[in-house]
Amino acid sequence: MKQDLISDIKGHLKDARRVVCLTGAGVSAESGVPTFRGVGGLWNGHKATELATPEAFERDPKLVWEFYDFRRRNLFDIKPNPAHYALAKFAGESKKEFTLITQNVDGLHALAGSLNVLELHGNIWRVKCLECGTISDNREVPVTILPYCECGGLLRPDIVWFGEALPEGVFASAFQVASQAEVILVVGTSGIVEPAASLARLTKGSGGITVEINPEATPLSSMMDLVVNEKAGEFLPTIM
Ligand SMILES: NC(=O)c1ccc[n+]([C@@H]2O[C@H](COP(=O)([O-])OP(=O)(O)OC[C@H]3O[C@@H](n4cnc5c(N)ncnc54)[C@H](O)[C@@H]3O)[C@@H](O)[C@H]2O)c1
Ligand SMILES: [Zn+2]
């Protein structure tokens, strides 16, 4: 059964010219990064969901930066896993139009060698100036609290917070490639956070094949053409 599924997916990938992969927190789980539900709880008595907002940053930027410093410390030594490497290798070797879209902010796809990743929710290793809007890399651990731009403006994490819109260009590119893809792989996302569901629906709507890779069933599973209940780091290297 599993062997059939593997050759089925391999066949679809072989035939396709345009392939998209959307990853969520689950693709980094085997690197030791907790998924959203894994993090779930509190940091120093604060709910993570209440710190990751523009209002919280306006009210208390020091507190929000302390929270991000904590998250950056936890991510600092973490390495990509076989799932990240399989995707980077596929992009480099398959000669297909391949686009990797991620909801993750951990930067592990780039660390594994993936280029031009569409990061829907930003990146924890970048900062953005509140005054001039300049975006730059910042790998300081611990980070200076509070960090300032050369222009004197306060720097914030370049992350899409709750209640904020996705970066426009990234969002538009993701929708375009998903609507043109002949295969979309949806890996390690619970599908609750938009636009995961919309992207898969776009591919399906234009006749593409949708494949989900996730050890658990999700709200997306019922609309998928093929569902693989396996861990990303174990399964992706076998098909890519
Ligand atoms: N690594 C990160 O950067 C990180 C971590 C946590 C949360 N977030 C943010 O929180 C939001 C969470 O939404 P989400 O849907 O990405 O994650 P989620 O936590 O809601 O869901 C994670 C999914 O991954 C699956 N999963 C667990 N282990 C897996 C494995 N080894 N292989 C494949 N799948 C596995 C789970 O079954 C679950 O469906 C995102 O917007 C993201 O920006 C990011
Ligand atoms: Zn500035």
Short mmCIF file of C-alpha atoms and ligand atoms in Angstrom, two decimals:
data_model
loop_
_atom_site.label_atom_id
_atom_site.label_comp_id
_atom_site.label_asym_id
_atom_site.label_seq_id
_atom_site.Cartn_x
_atom_site.Cartn_y
_atom_site.Cartn_z
CA MET A 1 0.00 0.00 0.00
CA LYS A 2 2.65 2.45 1.06
CA GLN A 3 4.80 1.40 -1.90
CA ASP A 4 1.91 2.17 -4.27
CA LEU A 5 1.49 5.59 -2.70
CA ILE A 6 5.19 6.33 -3.09
CA SER A 7 5.26 5.37 -6.77
CA ASP A 8 2.01 7.25 -7.35
CA ILE A 9 3.44 10.47 -5.94
CA LYS A 10 6.77 9.96 -7.68
CA GLY A 11 4.87 9.53 -10.97
CA HIS A 12 2.94 12.76 -10.49
CA LEU A 13 6.14 14.61 -9.64
CA LYS A 14 7.92 13.17 -12.68
CA ASP A 15 5.14 14.28 -15.04
CA ALA A 16 4.76 17.75 -13.59
CA ARG A 17 6.59 20.80 -14.87
CA ARG A 18 5.45 23.07 -12.07
CA VAL A 19 5.58 21.90 -8.49
CA VAL A 20 4.84 23.77 -5.27
CA CYS A 21 5.52 22.70 -1.71
CA LEU A 22 3.89 24.44 1.23
CA THR A 23 5.43 23.71 4.62
CA GLY A 24 4.28 24.44 8.16
CA ALA A 25 5.65 23.97 11.64
CA GLY A 26 5.58 20.17 11.25
CA VAL A 27 8.49 20.20 8.77
CA SER A 28 10.73 21.55 11.55
CA ALA A 29 9.37 19.25 14.27
CA GLU A 30 12.06 16.63 13.66
CA SER A 31 14.70 19.33 14.10
CA GLY A 32 13.35 19.84 17.60
CA VAL A 33 11.31 23.01 16.97
CA PRO A 34 7.99 22.71 18.77
CA THR A 35 4.91 23.04 16.54
CA PHE A 36 2.31 25.66 17.33
CA ARG A 37 0.35 23.29 19.51
CA GLY A 38 3.63 22.15 21.02
CA VAL A 39 4.51 25.68 22.10
CA GLY A 40 0.96 26.32 23.19
CA GLY A 41 1.50 27.58 26.68
CA LEU A 42 2.94 30.55 28.41
CA TRP A 43 6.20 32.48 28.39
CA ASN A 44 6.89 34.15 31.73
CA GLY A 45 3.17 34.21 32.42
CA HIS A 46 2.26 35.73 29.04
CA LYS A 47 0.37 33.98 26.28
CA ALA A 48 2.54 33.80 23.14
CA THR A 49 -0.48 34.82 21.06
CA GLU A 50 -0.80 38.00 23.08
CA LEU A 51 2.86 38.99 22.65
CA ALA A 52 3.02 38.40 18.91
CA THR A 53 0.87 41.41 18.06
CA PRO A 54 1.55 44.98 16.90
CA GLU A 55 -0.41 46.27 19.93
CA ALA A 56 1.83 44.41 22.37
CA PHE A 57 4.92 45.84 20.66
CA GLU A 58 3.55 49.34 20.81
CA ARG A 59 2.69 48.94 24.50
CA ASP A 60 5.88 47.22 25.60
CA PRO A 61 8.57 46.67 22.93
CA LYS A 62 11.08 45.53 25.56
CA LEU A 63 8.84 42.69 26.71
CA VAL A 64 8.13 41.58 23.14
CA TRP A 65 11.84 41.63 22.28
CA GLU A 66 12.60 39.58 25.39
CA PHE A 67 10.11 37.01 24.17
CA TYR A 68 11.76 36.93 20.72
CA ASP A 69 15.19 36.75 22.29
CA PHE A 70 14.01 33.64 24.14
CA ARG A 71 12.71 32.12 20.89
CA ARG A 72 15.93 32.99 19.03
CA ARG A 73 18.05 31.38 21.76
CA ASN A 74 15.99 28.20 21.42
CA LEU A 75 16.43 28.17 17.65
CA PHE A 76 20.08 29.14 17.53
CA ASP A 77 21.65 25.65 17.56
CA ILE A 78 18.89 23.92 15.66
CA LYS A 79 19.78 22.21 12.39
CA PRO A 80 17.72 21.40 9.30
CA ASN A 81 16.47 17.81 9.10
CA PRO A 82 16.20 15.37 6.14
CA ALA A 83 12.90 16.99 5.07
CA HIS A 84 14.51 20.41 4.61
CA TYR A 85 17.45 18.85 2.77
CA ALA A 86 15.23 16.74 0.49
CA LEU A 87 13.33 19.87 -0.61
CA ALA A 88 16.54 21.82 -1.25
CA LYS A 89 17.96 18.95 -3.28
CA PHE A 90 14.77 18.58 -5.32
CA ALA A 91 14.83 22.28 -6.17
CA GLY A 92 18.44 22.09 -7.24
CA GLU A 93 18.35 18.86 -9.22
CA SER A 94 14.87 18.27 -10.63
CA LYS A 95 14.93 20.90 -13.43
CA LYS A 96 11.32 21.77 -12.62
CA GLU A 97 9.76 25.08 -11.85
CA PHE A 98 9.70 24.46 -8.14
CA THR A 99 8.55 26.92 -5.50
CA LEU A 100 8.86 26.39 -1.79
CA ILE A 101 6.35 28.32 0.32
CA THR A 102 6.62 28.21 4.10
CA GLN A 103 4.66 29.41 7.10
CA ASN A 104 7.73 28.90 9.26
CA VAL A 105 9.83 31.76 10.56
CA ASP A 106 12.80 29.65 11.67
CA GLY A 107 14.91 30.04 8.49
CA LEU A 108 15.71 26.30 8.34
CA HIS A 109 14.83 25.92 4.65
CA ALA A 110 17.43 28.51 3.69
CA LEU A 111 19.96 26.92 6.03
CA ALA A 112 19.42 23.61 4.20
CA GLY A 113 20.22 25.36 0.92
CA SER A 114 16.80 26.29 -0.45
CA LEU A 115 16.85 29.54 -2.42
CA ASN A 116 14.01 32.03 -2.97
CA VAL A 117 11.75 30.57 -0.30
CA LEU A 118 8.43 32.41 -0.09
CA GLU A 119 8.15 33.10 3.62
CA LEU A 120 4.51 33.88 4.29
CA HIS A 121 5.00 34.80 7.94
CA GLY A 122 8.41 36.45 7.83
CA ASN A 123 11.65 35.33 9.45
CA ILE A 124 12.79 35.49 13.05
CA TRP A 125 16.36 36.28 11.89
CA ARG A 126 15.34 39.52 10.18
CA VAL A 127 14.38 42.89 11.61
CA LYS A 128 12.34 45.74 10.17
CA CYS A 129 12.64 49.43 11.01
CA LEU A 130 9.43 51.05 12.23
CA GLU A 131 10.51 54.39 10.78
CA CYS A 132 12.16 53.80 7.39
CA GLY A 133 10.89 50.26 6.74
CA THR A 134 14.35 48.86 5.98
CA ILE A 135 14.54 45.08 6.41
CA SER A 136 17.86 43.52 7.38
CA ASP A 137 19.36 40.29 8.69
CA ASN A 138 20.04 40.13 12.40
CA ARG A 139 21.44 36.94 13.92
CA GLU A 140 22.42 38.40 17.28
CA VAL A 141 21.89 35.97 20.14
CA PRO A 142 21.25 37.38 22.62
CA VAL A 143 19.79 40.27 20.69
CA THR A 144 20.39 43.85 21.86
CA ILE A 145 17.27 45.02 23.63
CA LEU A 146 16.11 47.40 22.29
CA PRO A 147 17.71 47.32 18.80
CA TYR A 148 17.72 50.50 16.70
CA CYS A 149 18.15 51.24 12.99
CA GLU A 150 20.86 53.56 11.67
CA CYS A 151 18.08 56.08 11.04
CA GLY A 152 17.25 56.06 14.75
CA GLY A 153 14.00 54.12 14.35
CA LEU A 154 13.10 51.17 16.56
CA LEU A 155 13.61 47.73 14.98
CA ARG A 156 11.00 45.01 15.31
CA PRO A 157 11.15 41.32 14.37
CA ASP A 158 10.26 40.93 10.66
CA ILE A 159 7.46 38.55 11.49
CA VAL A 160 3.81 38.69 10.51
CA TRP A 161 2.01 39.10 13.81
CA PHE A 162 -1.54 38.21 14.70
CA GLY A 163 -3.86 40.72 13.10
CA GLU A 164 -1.35 41.75 10.42
CA ALA A 165 -1.61 41.22 6.68
CA LEU A 166 0.79 38.92 4.86
CA PRO A 167 3.58 40.68 2.92
CA GLU A 168 1.88 41.64 -0.34
CA GLY A 169 4.46 40.49 -2.87
CA VAL A 170 5.02 37.16 -1.15
CA PHE A 171 1.30 36.54 -0.90
CA ALA A 172 0.71 37.36 -4.57
CA SER A 173 3.58 35.12 -5.71
CA ALA A 174 2.32 32.24 -3.58
CA PHE A 175 -1.16 32.51 -5.08
CA GLN A 176 0.21 32.68 -8.59
CA VAL A 177 2.46 29.63 -8.32
CA ALA A 178 -0.20 27.61 -6.51
CA SER A 179 -2.75 28.32 -9.21
CA GLN A 180 -0.31 27.15 -11.90
CA ALA A 181 1.10 24.12 -10.11
CA GLU A 182 0.46 20.64 -11.43
CA VAL A 183 1.36 19.20 -8.03
CA ILE A 184 1.24 20.79 -4.59
CA LEU A 185 2.76 19.05 -1.57
CA VAL A 186 1.34 20.28 1.73
CA VAL A 187 3.73 19.29 4.49
CA GLY A 188 3.34 19.60 8.25
CA THR A 189 0.66 22.24 8.49
CA SER A 190 -2.51 21.88 10.48
CA GLY A 191 -4.28 23.82 7.74
CA ILE A 192 -6.08 25.99 10.26
CA VAL A 193 -3.92 29.00 9.48
CA GLU A 194 -4.81 30.60 6.17
CA PRO A 195 -3.71 30.71 3.39
CA ALA A 196 -2.71 27.03 3.57
CA ALA A 197 -6.18 25.84 2.66
CA SER A 198 -6.64 28.43 -0.10
CA LEU A 199 -3.35 27.55 -1.76
CA ALA A 200 -4.19 23.84 -1.94
CA ARG A 201 -7.68 24.69 -3.19
CA LEU A 202 -6.22 26.90 -5.93
CA THR A 203 -4.03 24.08 -7.22
CA LYS A 204 -6.90 21.63 -7.11
CA GLY A 205 -9.23 24.13 -8.79
CA SER A 206 -6.96 24.38 -11.79
CA GLY A 207 -6.64 20.62 -12.15
CA GLY A 208 -3.48 20.01 -10.11
CA ILE A 209 -2.82 17.11 -7.78
CA THR A 210 -2.84 17.80 -4.04
CA VAL A 211 -0.70 15.71 -1.69
CA GLU A 212 -0.65 16.00 2.09
CA ILE A 213 2.23 14.75 4.22
CA ASN A 214 1.41 14.82 7.91
CA PRO A 215 1.44 12.09 10.57
CA GLU A 216 -2.02 13.24 11.65
CA ALA A 217 -5.27 13.95 9.83
CA THR A 218 -6.01 17.68 9.41
CA PRO A 219 -8.97 19.78 8.26
CA LEU A 220 -7.33 19.70 4.81
CA SER A 221 -7.10 15.92 4.56
CA SER A 222 -10.57 15.39 3.10
CA MET A 223 -9.91 17.64 0.11
CA MET A 224 -6.53 16.11 -0.72
CA ASP A 225 -6.04 13.71 -3.63
CA LEU A 226 -3.36 11.77 -1.77
CA VAL A 227 -2.70 11.69 1.96
CA VAL A 228 0.45 10.29 3.49
CA ASN A 229 0.36 9.85 7.27
CA GLU A 230 4.10 9.90 7.77
CA LYS A 231 6.72 12.20 9.21
CA ALA A 232 8.15 14.68 6.72
CA GLY A 233 11.77 13.80 7.49
CA GLU A 234 11.12 10.14 6.86
CA PHE A 235 8.87 10.42 3.82
CA LEU A 236 10.17 13.34 1.72
CA PRO A 237 13.61 11.80 1.09
CA THR A 238 11.89 8.72 -0.36
CA ILE A 239 9.95 10.66 -3.01
CA MET A 240 12.29 13.49 -3.92
N1 LIG B 1 9.23 26.41 13.02
C1 LIG B 1 8.56 27.57 12.98
O1 LIG B 1 8.99 28.53 12.37
C2 LIG B 1 7.23 27.66 13.70
C3 LIG B 1 6.95 26.86 14.81
C4 LIG B 1 5.71 26.99 15.43
C5 LIG B 1 4.75 27.88 14.93
N2 LIG B 1 5.03 28.64 13.84
C6 LIG B 1 4.00 29.56 13.30
O2 LIG B 1 2.74 29.19 13.80
C7 LIG B 1 1.78 28.86 12.80
C8 LIG B 1 1.43 27.39 12.94
O3 LIG B 1 0.69 26.86 11.88
P1 LIG B 1 1.17 25.51 11.19
O4 LIG B 1 0.00 24.95 10.46
O5 LIG B 1 2.43 25.74 10.46
O6 LIG B 1 1.55 24.55 12.41
P2 LIG B 1 0.68 23.80 13.51
O7 LIG B 1 1.53 23.75 14.73
O8 LIG B 1 -0.69 24.35 13.61
O9 LIG B 1 0.58 22.35 12.92
C9 LIG B 1 1.72 21.54 12.76
C10 LIG B 1 1.33 20.32 11.97
O10 LIG B 1 2.50 19.56 11.76
C11 LIG B 1 2.18 18.20 11.90
N3 LIG B 1 3.42 17.49 12.22
C12 LIG B 1 3.98 17.24 13.44
N4 LIG B 1 5.13 16.56 13.29
C13 LIG B 1 5.31 16.39 11.95
C14 LIG B 1 6.32 15.76 11.15
N5 LIG B 1 7.40 15.17 11.72
N6 LIG B 1 6.19 15.77 9.81
C15 LIG B 1 5.12 16.35 9.22
N7 LIG B 1 4.13 16.95 9.92
C16 LIG B 1 4.23 16.97 11.26
C17 LIG B 1 1.13 18.16 12.98
O11 LIG B 1 0.35 16.97 12.87
C18 LIG B 1 0.32 19.42 12.67
O12 LIG B 1 -0.75 19.14 11.77
C19 LIG B 1 2.43 29.19 11.50
O13 LIG B 1 1.83 30.32 11.03
C20 LIG B 1 3.90 29.47 11.79
O14 LIG B 1 4.30 30.73 11.28
C21 LIG B 1 6.26 28.55 13.23
ZN ZN B 2 15.34 52.97 9.84
#
